[in-house]
PDB file of C-alpha atoms in Angstrom:
ATOM      1  CA  MET A   1     139.506 188.890  94.901  1.00  0.00           C
ATOM      2  CA  THR A   2     142.254 191.137  96.192  1.00  0.00           C
ATOM      3  CA  ALA A   3     144.585 193.349  94.213  1.00  0.00           C
ATOM      4  CA  CYS A   4     147.988 191.947  93.382  1.00  0.00           C
ATOM      5  CA  SER A   5     150.650 193.737  95.401  1.00  0.00           C
ATOM      6  CA  SER A   6     152.660 194.170  92.211  1.00  0.00           C
ATOM      7  CA  GLY A   7     149.853 196.220  90.737  1.00  0.00           C
ATOM      8  CA  ALA A   8     149.538 198.388  93.818  1.00  0.00           C
ATOM      9  CA  ASP A   9     153.240 199.119  94.038  1.00  0.00           C
ATOM     10  CA  PRO A  10     154.686 199.802  90.587  1.00  0.00           C
ATOM     11  CA  LYS A  11     158.427 199.546  90.169  1.00  0.00           C
ATOM     12  CA  ASP A  12     160.277 202.832  90.031  1.00  0.00           C
ATOM     13  CA  VAL A  13     162.561 203.696  87.141  1.00  0.00           C
ATOM     14  CA  THR A  14     165.526 205.392  88.743  1.00  0.00           C
ATOM     15  CA  PRO A  15     166.143 208.670  86.879  1.00  0.00           C
ATOM     16  CA  THR A  16     169.670 209.792  86.216  1.00  0.00           C
ATOM     17  CA  SER A  17     171.107 213.220  86.942  1.00  0.00           C
ATOM     18  CA  SER A  18     174.072 212.765  84.622  1.00  0.00           C
ATOM     19  CA  THR A  19     174.649 215.064  81.683  1.00  0.00           C
ATOM     20  CA  PHE A  20     173.908 213.285  78.411  1.00  0.00           C
ATOM     21  CA  THR A  21     174.172 214.018  74.731  1.00  0.00           C
ATOM     22  CA  ASN A  22     170.961 213.501  72.822  1.00  0.00           C
ATOM     23  CA  GLY A  23     170.496 210.148  71.157  1.00  0.00           C
ATOM     24  CA  ALA A  24     168.568 209.375  67.995  1.00  0.00           C
ATOM     25  CA  GLN A  25     165.102 210.900  67.918  1.00  0.00           C
ATOM     26  CA  SER A  26     162.067 208.663  67.561  1.00  0.00           C
ATOM     27  CA  PRO A  27     158.972 209.695  65.554  1.00  0.00           C
ATOM     28  CA  THR A  28     157.385 212.472  67.560  1.00  0.00           C
ATOM     29  CA  THR A  29     154.068 214.149  68.168  1.00  0.00           C
ATOM     30  CA  ALA A  30     155.573 216.342  70.882  1.00  0.00           C
ATOM     31  CA  ALA A  31     155.692 220.095  70.525  1.00  0.00           C
ATOM     32  CA  PRO A  32     158.958 221.166  68.764  1.00  0.00           C
ATOM     33  CA  ASN A  33     159.073 224.336  70.885  1.00  0.00           C
ATOM     34  CA  PRO A  34     157.804 223.469  74.377  1.00  0.00           C
ATOM     35  CA  ASN A  35     155.337 225.966  75.809  1.00  0.00           C
ATOM     36  CA  PRO A  36     154.157 224.930  79.299  1.00  0.00           C
ATOM     37  CA  VAL A  37     150.381 224.917  79.665  1.00  0.00           C
ATOM     38  CA  THR A  38     149.264 226.568  82.925  1.00  0.00           C
ATOM     39  CA  SER A  39     145.477 226.696  82.582  1.00  0.00           C
ATOM     40  CA  PRO A  40     144.000 223.884  84.694  1.00  0.00           C
ATOM     41  CA  SER A  41     141.112 221.795  83.401  1.00  0.00           C
ATOM     42  CA  PRO A  42     137.746 222.029  85.197  1.00  0.00           C
ATOM     43  CA  GLY A  43     137.725 219.902  88.346  1.00  0.00           C
ATOM     44  CA  ALA A  44     141.515 219.626  88.490  1.00  0.00           C
ATOM     45  CA  VAL A  45     143.455 219.195  91.741  1.00  0.00           C
ATOM     46  CA  VAL A  46     147.095 220.072  92.352  1.00  0.00           C
ATOM     47  CA  SER A  47     149.924 217.664  93.108  1.00  0.00           C
ATOM     48  CA  SER A  48     151.399 217.452  96.599  1.00  0.00           C
ATOM     49  CA  ASP A  49     154.483 219.363  95.401  1.00  0.00           C
ATOM     50  CA  LYS A  50     152.120 222.034  94.003  1.00  0.00           C
ATOM     51  CA  VAL A  51     153.783 221.930  90.583  1.00  0.00           C
ATOM     52  CA  PHE A  52     151.101 220.428  88.317  1.00  0.00           C
ATOM     53  CA  ASN A  53     147.321 220.135  88.053  1.00  0.00           C
ATOM     54  CA  PHE A  54     145.467 217.015  86.952  1.00  0.00           C
ATOM     55  CA  VAL A  55     141.970 215.564  86.746  1.00  0.00           C
ATOM     56  CA  VAL A  56     141.224 212.295  88.529  1.00  0.00           C
ATOM     57  CA  PRO A  57     139.723 209.863  85.966  1.00  0.00           C
ATOM     58  CA  SER A  58     136.163 208.704  86.514  1.00  0.00           C
ATOM     59  CA  GLY A  59     136.118 205.532  88.625  1.00  0.00           C
ATOM     60  CA  TRP A  60     139.587 206.235  90.034  1.00  0.00           C
ATOM     61  CA  ASN A  61     140.617 207.405  93.514  1.00  0.00           C
ATOM     62  CA  LEU A  62     143.332 209.731  94.753  1.00  0.00           C
ATOM     63  CA  SER A  63     145.357 208.796  97.831  1.00  0.00           C
ATOM     64  CA  LYS A  64     148.731 209.264  99.499  1.00  0.00           C
ATOM     65  CA  LYS A  65     151.719 207.113  98.585  1.00  0.00           C
ATOM     66  CA  ALA A  66     155.272 207.377  99.874  1.00  0.00           C
ATOM     67  CA  GLN A  67     157.661 209.042  97.390  1.00  0.00           C
ATOM     68  CA  ALA A  68     154.825 209.951  95.008  1.00  0.00           C
ATOM     69  CA  VAL A  69     153.631 213.509  94.386  1.00  0.00           C
ATOM     70  CA  ALA A  70     150.378 212.037  93.055  1.00  0.00           C
ATOM     71  CA  TYR A  71     148.976 208.513  93.302  1.00  0.00           C
ATOM     72  CA  LEU A  72     145.760 207.280  91.731  1.00  0.00           C
ATOM     73  CA  SER A  73     144.161 203.854  91.700  1.00  0.00           C
ATOM     74  CA  SER A  74     141.189 202.367  89.914  1.00  0.00           C
ATOM     75  CA  ALA A  75     138.259 201.316  92.088  1.00  0.00           C
ATOM     76  CA  THR A  76     137.933 198.179  89.944  1.00  0.00           C
ATOM     77  CA  VAL A  77     140.097 195.073  90.215  1.00  0.00           C
ATOM     78  CA  ALA A  78     140.391 192.832  87.152  1.00  0.00           C
ATOM     79  CA  HIS A  79     142.842 189.997  86.467  1.00  0.00           C
ATOM     80  CA  ASN A  80     144.114 190.398  90.049  1.00  0.00           C
ATOM     81  CA  VAL A  81     145.295 193.956  89.424  1.00  0.00           C
ATOM     82  CA  ALA A  82     143.934 197.323  90.511  1.00  0.00           C
ATOM     83  CA  PRO A  83     145.422 199.704  87.887  1.00  0.00           C
ATOM     84  CA  THR A  84     147.435 202.593  89.309  1.00  0.00           C
ATOM     85  CA  ILE A  85     149.039 205.819  88.123  1.00  0.00           C
ATOM     86  CA  ALA A  86     151.984 206.967  90.250  1.00  0.00           C
ATOM     87  CA  ILE A  87     153.928 210.179  89.649  1.00  0.00           C
ATOM     88  CA  THR A  88     157.353 210.624  91.206  1.00  0.00           C
ATOM     89  CA  ARG A  89     159.657 213.652  91.116  1.00  0.00           C
ATOM     90  CA  SER A  90     163.442 213.907  91.217  1.00  0.00           C
ATOM     91  CA  LYS A  91     165.401 217.124  91.211  1.00  0.00           C
ATOM     92  CA  VAL A  92     167.761 217.161  88.231  1.00  0.00           C
ATOM     93  CA  SER A  93     170.338 219.783  87.319  1.00  0.00           C
ATOM     94  CA  PRO A  94     171.062 220.453  84.558  1.00  0.00           C
ATOM     95  CA  ALA A  95     167.902 219.352  82.747  1.00  0.00           C
ATOM     96  CA  PRO A  96     168.251 215.736  81.554  1.00  0.00           C
ATOM     97  CA  ALA A  97     168.463 214.686  77.918  1.00  0.00           C
ATOM     98  CA  LEU A  98     165.206 212.742  77.809  1.00  0.00           C
ATOM     99  CA  ASP A  99     166.186 210.463  74.919  1.00  0.00           C
ATOM    100  CA  LYS A 100     169.236 209.182  76.769  1.00  0.00           C
ATOM    101  CA  THR A 101     167.282 208.962  80.023  1.00  0.00           C
ATOM    102  CA  VAL A 102     164.600 206.742  78.487  1.00  0.00           C
ATOM    103  CA  GLN A 103     167.241 204.552  76.828  1.00  0.00           C
ATOM    104  CA  MET A 104     168.894 203.951  80.190  1.00  0.00           C
ATOM    105  CA  ALA A 105     165.530 203.249  81.853  1.00  0.00           C
ATOM    106  CA  MET A 106     164.671 200.721  79.141  1.00  0.00           C
ATOM    107  CA  MET A 107     168.031 199.029  79.657  1.00  0.00           C
ATOM    108  CA  GLN A 108     167.344 198.803  83.388  1.00  0.00           C
ATOM    109  CA  ALA A 109     163.908 197.277  82.765  1.00  0.00           C
ATOM    110  CA  ARG A 110     165.421 194.674  80.401  1.00  0.00           C
ATOM    111  CA  GLN A 111     167.974 193.760  83.048  1.00  0.00           C
ATOM    112  CA  ASP A 112     165.053 193.222  85.440  1.00  0.00           C
ATOM    113  CA  GLY A 113     163.625 190.690  82.957  1.00  0.00           C
ATOM    114  CA  ALA A 114     160.927 192.811  81.315  1.00  0.00           C
ATOM    115  CA  SER A 115     160.067 192.972  77.625  1.00  0.00           C
ATOM    116  CA  VAL A 116     160.249 196.643  76.623  1.00  0.00           C
ATOM    117  CA  GLU A 117     159.007 198.791  73.747  1.00  0.00           C
ATOM    118  CA  ARG A 118     159.716 202.467  73.044  1.00  0.00           C
ATOM    119  CA  LEU A 119     156.617 204.598  72.474  1.00  0.00           C
ATOM    120  CA  PRO A 120     156.242 207.709  70.299  1.00  0.00           C
ATOM    121  CA  GLU A 121     156.900 211.014  72.011  1.00  0.00           C
ATOM    122  CA  ARG A 122     153.947 213.149  73.018  1.00  0.00           C
ATOM    123  CA  THR A 123     153.296 216.455  74.705  1.00  0.00           C
ATOM    124  CA  VAL A 124     152.497 216.583  78.421  1.00  0.00           C
ATOM    125  CA  GLY A 125     151.482 219.976  79.735  1.00  0.00           C
ATOM    126  CA  GLY A 126     152.891 221.526  76.563  1.00  0.00           C
ATOM    127  CA  GLU A 127     156.322 219.940  77.051  1.00  0.00           C
ATOM    128  CA  LYS A 128     158.065 217.006  75.400  1.00  0.00           C
ATOM    129  CA  SER A 129     157.810 213.615  77.064  1.00  0.00           C
ATOM    130  CA  VAL A 130     159.337 210.227  76.294  1.00  0.00           C
ATOM    131  CA  ALA A 131     157.819 206.862  77.163  1.00  0.00           C
ATOM    132  CA  PHE A 132     158.102 203.097  76.960  1.00  0.00           C
ATOM    133  CA  THR A 133     156.213 200.000  78.078  1.00  0.00           C
ATOM    134  CA  ALA A 134     157.616 197.125  80.119  1.00  0.00           C
ATOM    135  CA  LYS A 135     155.848 193.752  80.267  1.00  0.00           C
ATOM    136  CA  SER A 136     156.650 191.233  82.976  1.00  0.00           C
ATOM    137  CA  THR A 137     155.151 188.380  84.983  1.00  0.00           C
ATOM    138  CA  GLU A 138     155.214 188.805  88.755  1.00  0.00           C
ATOM    139  CA  LYS A 139     153.596 186.454  91.272  1.00  0.00           C
ATOM    140  CA  ASN A 140     151.956 184.695  88.309  1.00  0.00           C
ATOM    141  CA  VAL A 141     150.306 187.936  87.201  1.00  0.00           C
ATOM    142  CA  GLU A 142     151.048 189.376  83.745  1.00  0.00           C
ATOM    143  CA  LEU A 143     151.702 193.084  84.206  1.00  0.00           C
ATOM    144  CA  GLN A 144     152.349 195.997  81.888  1.00  0.00           C
ATOM    145  CA  ARG A 145     153.886 199.256  83.047  1.00  0.00           C
ATOM    146  CA  THR A 146     153.952 202.377  80.928  1.00  0.00           C
ATOM    147  CA  TYR A 147     156.617 204.887  81.967  1.00  0.00           C
ATOM    148  CA  THR A 148     156.261 208.492  80.776  1.00  0.00           C
ATOM    149  CA  MET A 149     159.072 210.944  81.544  1.00  0.00           C
ATOM    150  CA  VAL A 150     158.901 214.713  81.340  1.00  0.00           C
ATOM    151  CA  ALA A 151     161.335 217.385  82.588  1.00  0.00           C
ATOM    152  CA  HIS A 152     159.967 220.589  84.099  1.00  0.00           C
ATOM    153  CA  ASP A 153     161.514 223.312  86.242  1.00  0.00           C
ATOM    154  CA  LYS A 154     164.734 221.444  87.128  1.00  0.00           C
ATOM    155  CA  ALA A 155     162.899 218.234  87.954  1.00  0.00           C
ATOM    156  CA  LEU A 156     162.255 214.936  86.212  1.00  0.00           C
ATOM    157  CA  TYR A 157     158.738 213.550  86.549  1.00  0.00           C
ATOM    158  CA  VAL A 158     158.113 209.846  85.952  1.00  0.00           C
ATOM    159  CA  ILE A 159     154.463 208.912  85.406  1.00  0.00           C
ATOM    160  CA  THR A 160     153.957 205.156  85.809  1.00  0.00           C
ATOM    161  CA  LEU A 161     150.798 203.347  84.767  1.00  0.00           C
ATOM    162  CA  THR A 162     150.603 199.785  86.080  1.00  0.00           C
ATOM    163  CA  SER A 163     147.918 197.461  84.739  1.00  0.00           C
ATOM    164  CA  ALA A 164     147.205 193.868  83.806  1.00  0.00           C
ATOM    165  CA  GLN A 165     148.404 193.066  80.303  1.00  0.00           C
ATOM    166  CA  ALA A 166     144.890 191.880  79.454  1.00  0.00           C
ATOM    167  CA  ASP A 167     143.505 195.336  80.309  1.00  0.00           C
ATOM    168  CA  ALA A 168     146.391 197.409  78.957  1.00  0.00           C
ATOM    169  CA  LYS A 169     144.465 198.910  76.022  1.00  0.00           C
ATOM    170  CA  ARG A 170     141.680 200.143  78.302  1.00  0.00           C
ATOM    171  CA  ASP A 171     144.082 201.578  80.876  1.00  0.00           C
ATOM    172  CA  GLU A 172     146.301 203.177  78.222  1.00  0.00           C
ATOM    173  CA  ALA A 173     143.229 205.105  77.039  1.00  0.00           C
ATOM    174  CA  THR A 174     142.742 206.336  80.604  1.00  0.00           C
ATOM    175  CA  LEU A 175     146.402 207.372  80.774  1.00  0.00           C
ATOM    176  CA  THR A 176     146.159 209.245  77.467  1.00  0.00           C
ATOM    177  CA  SER A 177     143.183 211.229  78.758  1.00  0.00           C
ATOM    178  CA  PHE A 178     144.935 211.846  82.084  1.00  0.00           C
ATOM    179  CA  LEU A 179     148.093 213.178  80.426  1.00  0.00           C
ATOM    180  CA  ALA A 180     146.041 215.396  78.106  1.00  0.00           C
ATOM    181  CA  GLY A 181     144.552 217.109  81.164  1.00  0.00           C
ATOM    182  CA  LEU A 182     147.840 217.616  83.025  1.00  0.00           C
ATOM    183  CA  THR A 183     148.967 221.259  83.261  1.00  0.00           C
ATOM    184  CA  TRP A 184     151.642 223.089  85.227  1.00  0.00           C
ATOM    185  CA  THR A 185     150.893 225.528  88.034  1.00  0.00           C
ATOM    186  CA  LYS A 186     151.925 229.131  88.222  1.00  0.00           C
ATOM    187  CA  LYS A 187     153.793 230.333  91.299  1.00  0.00           C
ATOM    188  CA  GLY A 188     151.317 231.323  93.983  1.00  0.00           C
ATOM    189  CA  ASP A 189     148.529 229.060  92.710  1.00  0.00           C
ATOM    190  CA  LYS A 190     146.303 227.552  95.370  1.00  0.00           C
ATOM    191  CA  GLY A 191     143.885 224.666  95.170  1.00  0.00           C
ATOM    192  CA  SER A 192     142.901 221.270  96.524  1.00  0.00           C
ATOM    193  CA  THR A 193     146.151 219.399  97.099  1.00  0.00           C
ATOM    194  CA  ALA A 194     146.725 215.718  96.543  1.00  0.00           C
ATOM    195  CA  SER A 195     148.330 215.481  99.976  1.00  0.00           C
ATOM    196  CA  GLY A 196     145.098 216.583 101.615  1.00  0.00           C
ATOM    197  CA  THR A 197     142.683 214.155 100.026  1.00  0.00           C
ATOM    198  CA  THR A 198     140.819 211.349 101.703  1.00  0.00           C
ATOM    199  CA  PRO A 199     142.445 207.914 101.230  1.00  0.00           C
ATOM    200  CA  ALA A 200     140.837 205.916  98.441  1.00  0.00           C
ATOM    201  CA  PRO A 201     138.276 203.254  99.385  1.00  0.00           C
ATOM    202  CA  ALA A 202     139.106 199.587  98.923  1.00  0.00           C
ATOM    203  CA  PRO A 203     138.893 198.532  95.253  1.00  0.00           C
ATOM    204  CA  THR A 204     135.979 196.435  94.094  1.00  0.00           C
ATOM    205  CA  SER A 205     136.360 193.261  92.064  1.00  0.00           C
ATOM    206  CA  THR A 206     135.091 192.329  88.615  1.00  0.00           C
ATOM    207  CA  SER A 207     135.091 189.015  86.867  1.00  0.00           C
ATOM    208  CA  ASN A 208     138.198 188.261  84.789  1.00  0.00           C
TER     209      ASN A 208
END
């Protein structure tokens, strides 16, 4: 069984650099006064743009991907999908209003035919993030993408988890753990960079 190309190449949500006014706030668990966390977790590597540290989940592989500052994929294929986590970065000035940004991204996903749901806010690296899920069927495969957006140092980071809808609960747990271990680097930090890692081996298959 091979991985569905849709799962290997998650759709990008195009961030906006426009100036917005804040929309209505959703229930939040994010820190009211953001305080970037800069102490990396044990075993962490640094992104290719050298801005954040993260820990590769057990059973996942780190590899290069065009336009991504970090790209991880599960070594296990189930329901024709190898789950992936892709992190992209866009320079944004001034800092975006995240609530309006996520509303526009959700609108875009609806226009693409996905069923979307806003998620509660949470803290990523000590800073507020916004998120939503988008469910769609592509090439006869039922996919779920979870988009998490966080602004840091004049840039907007979009963290995209792509998984099979049937495995979404399992992969969401992996994403939650991954985000909990994400921290920001201090200027001058050095470490193992994502851009210098060995490409991930071919995923293995499991029964559906």
